[in-house]
């Protein structure tokens, strides 16, 4: 990202943030942005960057609007012109709020729109990773449950098999005892 460096003593870099209503038509929006840019350029400003943040919800109503669009400019400008520019922006039609800031030395300009897109991609990959982990965990739980059920069924079946031979042995023993104790038997 470009780093802000001041060209001379009489020119500084300023950050302008402008908030305007989100319900403007495209024509009105482009006219407003051109007006703001020409206001700054008439004061001798040279545009360094422009970053459209887009529509955002507002914390409270401003002139009957719950949502607004933000645009951030970076301009090289003479500090003596800031007061006049501030007053011009204050009375500009369709500008809900504006802010002029002098960034600290060494400040790097980062485009919010690019950062936001990167963040969205990271969030998607993070969500995909979480989904895969959750699916793997659920698959493991299902497999473990199936193994437990198979083991339980095998254990029940083996217990039944073990009980049958004992019952058969008991039956055979009883019948043998009956036969042996039988008085009719001639040996």
Coordinates of C-alpha atoms in Angstrom, one line a residue:
X1 CA 0.0 0.0 0.0
X2 CA 1.2 3.5 -0.7
X3 CA 2.6 5.4 2.3
X4 CA 1.7 9.0 2.8
X5 CA 4.6 11.4 2.5
X6 CA 4.2 15.1 2.5
X7 CA 5.6 16.9 -0.5
X8 CA 6.4 20.2 1.0
X9 CA 5.9 22.3 4.2
X10 CA 2.9 24.2 2.8
X11 CA 1.1 21.0 1.6
X12 CA -0.2 18.3 3.9
X13 CA -2.2 15.1 3.3
X14 CA -5.7 15.1 4.7
X15 CA -8.4 12.4 4.9
X16 CA -11.9 13.4 4.1
X17 CA -14.8 11.2 5.0
X18 CA -18.2 12.1 3.6
X19 CA -21.5 10.6 4.5
X20 CA -24.5 11.0 2.2
X21 CA -28.0 9.5 2.0
X22 CA -28.2 6.0 0.6
X23 CA -31.5 6.7 -1.1
X24 CA -30.1 9.0 -3.8
X25 CA -30.4 8.0 -7.4
X26 CA -27.2 7.2 -9.3
X27 CA -27.2 10.5 -11.1
X28 CA -27.7 12.5 -7.9
X29 CA -24.9 10.4 -6.2
X30 CA -22.4 10.9 -9.0
X31 CA -23.3 14.7 -9.1
X32 CA -22.7 14.9 -5.3
X33 CA -19.4 13.1 -5.5
X34 CA -18.2 15.3 -8.4
X35 CA -19.3 18.4 -6.4
X36 CA -17.3 17.3 -3.3
X37 CA -14.3 16.5 -5.4
X38 CA -14.4 19.9 -7.3
X39 CA -14.8 21.7 -4.0
X40 CA -11.6 20.2 -2.7
X41 CA -9.8 20.6 -6.0
X42 CA -10.9 24.3 -6.3
X43 CA -9.0 24.9 -3.0
X44 CA -5.8 23.5 -4.6
X45 CA -6.2 19.9 -3.5
X46 CA -4.7 17.0 -5.4
X47 CA -6.4 13.6 -5.0
X48 CA -4.2 10.8 -3.7
X49 CA -6.9 8.1 -3.3
X50 CA -10.7 7.5 -3.2
X51 CA -12.3 4.7 -1.4
X52 CA -16.1 4.0 -1.7
X53 CA -17.2 2.2 1.5
X54 CA -20.8 1.8 0.3
X55 CA -24.0 1.6 2.3
X56 CA -23.9 1.3 6.1
X57 CA -26.5 1.5 8.8
X58 CA -26.4 4.6 11.0
X59 CA -26.4 4.5 14.8
X60 CA -29.1 7.1 14.9
X61 CA -31.2 9.0 12.4
X62 CA -29.6 11.8 10.6
X63 CA -32.0 14.1 8.7
X64 CA -34.5 11.3 8.5
X65 CA -32.0 8.7 7.2
X66 CA -31.3 5.3 8.9
X67 CA -28.7 4.3 6.3
X68 CA -26.0 6.2 4.5
X69 CA -23.2 5.8 2.0
X70 CA -19.6 6.6 2.9
X71 CA -16.7 7.7 0.7
X72 CA -13.2 8.4 2.0
X73 CA -10.8 10.7 0.1
X74 CA -7.1 11.4 0.6
X75 CA -6.0 14.8 -0.7
X76 CA -2.8 16.8 -0.6
X77 CA -3.9 20.3 0.4
X78 CA -2.6 23.6 1.9
X79 CA -3.6 23.7 5.6
X80 CA -4.8 27.3 5.3
X81 CA -7.6 26.2 3.0
X82 CA -9.1 23.6 5.4
X83 CA -11.3 26.0 7.3
X84 CA -12.9 27.3 4.1
X85 CA -13.3 23.8 2.8
X86 CA -14.9 22.6 6.0
X87 CA -17.5 25.4 5.8
X88 CA -18.2 24.6 2.1
X89 CA -18.8 20.9 2.9
X90 CA -21.0 21.8 5.8
X91 CA -23.5 23.6 3.5
X92 CA -23.2 21.2 0.5
X93 CA -26.6 19.7 -0.3
X94 CA -27.0 16.0 0.5
X95 CA -23.9 15.8 2.7
X96 CA -25.2 14.4 6.0
X97 CA -21.9 14.5 7.8
X98 CA -18.3 15.0 6.9
X99 CA -15.0 14.8 8.7
X100 CA -11.5 16.1 7.8
X101 CA -8.5 14.4 9.5
X102 CA -4.8 14.8 9.2
X103 CA -3.4 11.3 9.3
X104 CA -0.2 10.6 11.4
X105 CA 3.2 10.3 9.8
X106 CA 3.9 6.9 8.3
X107 CA 0.1 6.2 7.8
X108 CA -0.5 3.7 5.1
X109 CA -3.6 4.1 2.9
X110 CA -5.6 0.9 2.8
X111 CA -8.7 0.5 0.7
X112 CA -11.5 -0.6 3.0
X113 CA -13.3 -2.2 0.0
X114 CA -10.3 -4.4 -0.7
X115 CA -9.9 -5.3 3.0
X116 CA -13.5 -6.1 3.3
X117 CA -13.4 -8.4 0.3
X118 CA -10.4 -10.2 1.8
X119 CA -12.1 -10.5 5.1
X120 CA -15.2 -12.0 3.4
X121 CA -13.0 -14.6 1.7
X122 CA -11.3 -15.5 4.9
X123 CA -14.6 -15.7 6.7
X124 CA -15.9 -18.1 4.0
X125 CA -12.9 -20.3 4.3
X126 CA -13.2 -20.2 8.1
X127 CA -16.9 -21.2 7.8
X128 CA -16.0 -24.0 5.4
X129 CA -13.3 -25.3 7.7
X130 CA -15.8 -25.2 10.7
X131 CA -18.4 -27.0 8.6
X132 CA -16.0 -29.7 7.6
X133 CA -14.8 -30.2 11.2
X134 CA -18.4 -30.4 12.4
X135 CA -19.3 -32.9 9.7
X136 CA -16.2 -35.0 10.6
X137 CA -17.2 -34.9 14.3
X138 CA -20.8 -35.9 13.5
X139 CA -19.6 -38.7 11.2
X140 CA -17.3 -40.0 13.9
X141 CA -20.1 -39.9 16.5
X142 CA -22.4 -41.8 14.1
X143 CA -19.7 -44.4 13.4
X144 CA -18.9 -44.8 17.1
X145 CA -22.6 -45.2 17.9
X146 CA -23.0 -47.9 15.1
X147 CA -19.9 -49.7 16.5
X148 CA -21.4 -49.7 20.0
X149 CA -24.7 -51.0 18.7
X150 CA -23.0 -53.8 16.8
X151 CA -20.9 -54.8 19.8
X152 CA -24.0 -54.7 22.0
X153 CA -25.9 -56.9 19.5
X154 CA -23.0 -59.3 19.2
X155 CA -22.8 -59.5 23.0
X156 CA -26.5 -60.2 23.4
X157 CA -26.3 -62.9 20.7
X158 CA -23.3 -64.6 22.3
X159 CA -25.0 -64.6 25.7
X160 CA -28.1 -66.3 24.1
X161 CA -25.8 -68.9 22.6
X162 CA -24.1 -69.5 25.9
X163 CA -27.4 -69.9 27.7
X164 CA -28.8 -72.4 25.2
X165 CA -26.0 -75.0 25.7
X166 CA -26.4 -74.7 29.4
X167 CA -30.1 -75.2 29.1
X168 CA -29.5 -78.2 26.8
X169 CA -26.9 -79.6 29.2
X170 CA -29.4 -79.3 32.1
X171 CA -32.1 -80.9 30.1
X172 CA -29.9 -83.8 29.1
X173 CA -28.7 -84.2 32.7
X174 CA -32.2 -84.3 33.9
X175 CA -33.3 -86.8 31.4
X176 CA -30.2 -89.0 32.1
X177 CA -31.0 -88.8 35.9
X178 CA -34.6 -89.8 35.1
X179 CA -33.5 -92.7 33.1
X180 CA -31.0 -93.8 35.7
X181 CA -33.4 -93.5 38.5
X182 CA -36.0 -95.2 36.6
X183 CA -36.9 -98.5 38.4
X184 CA -38.0 -100.2 35.2
X185 CA -34.5 -100.3 33.9
X186 CA -33.0 -103.8 34.0
X187 CA -29.3 -103.8 33.9

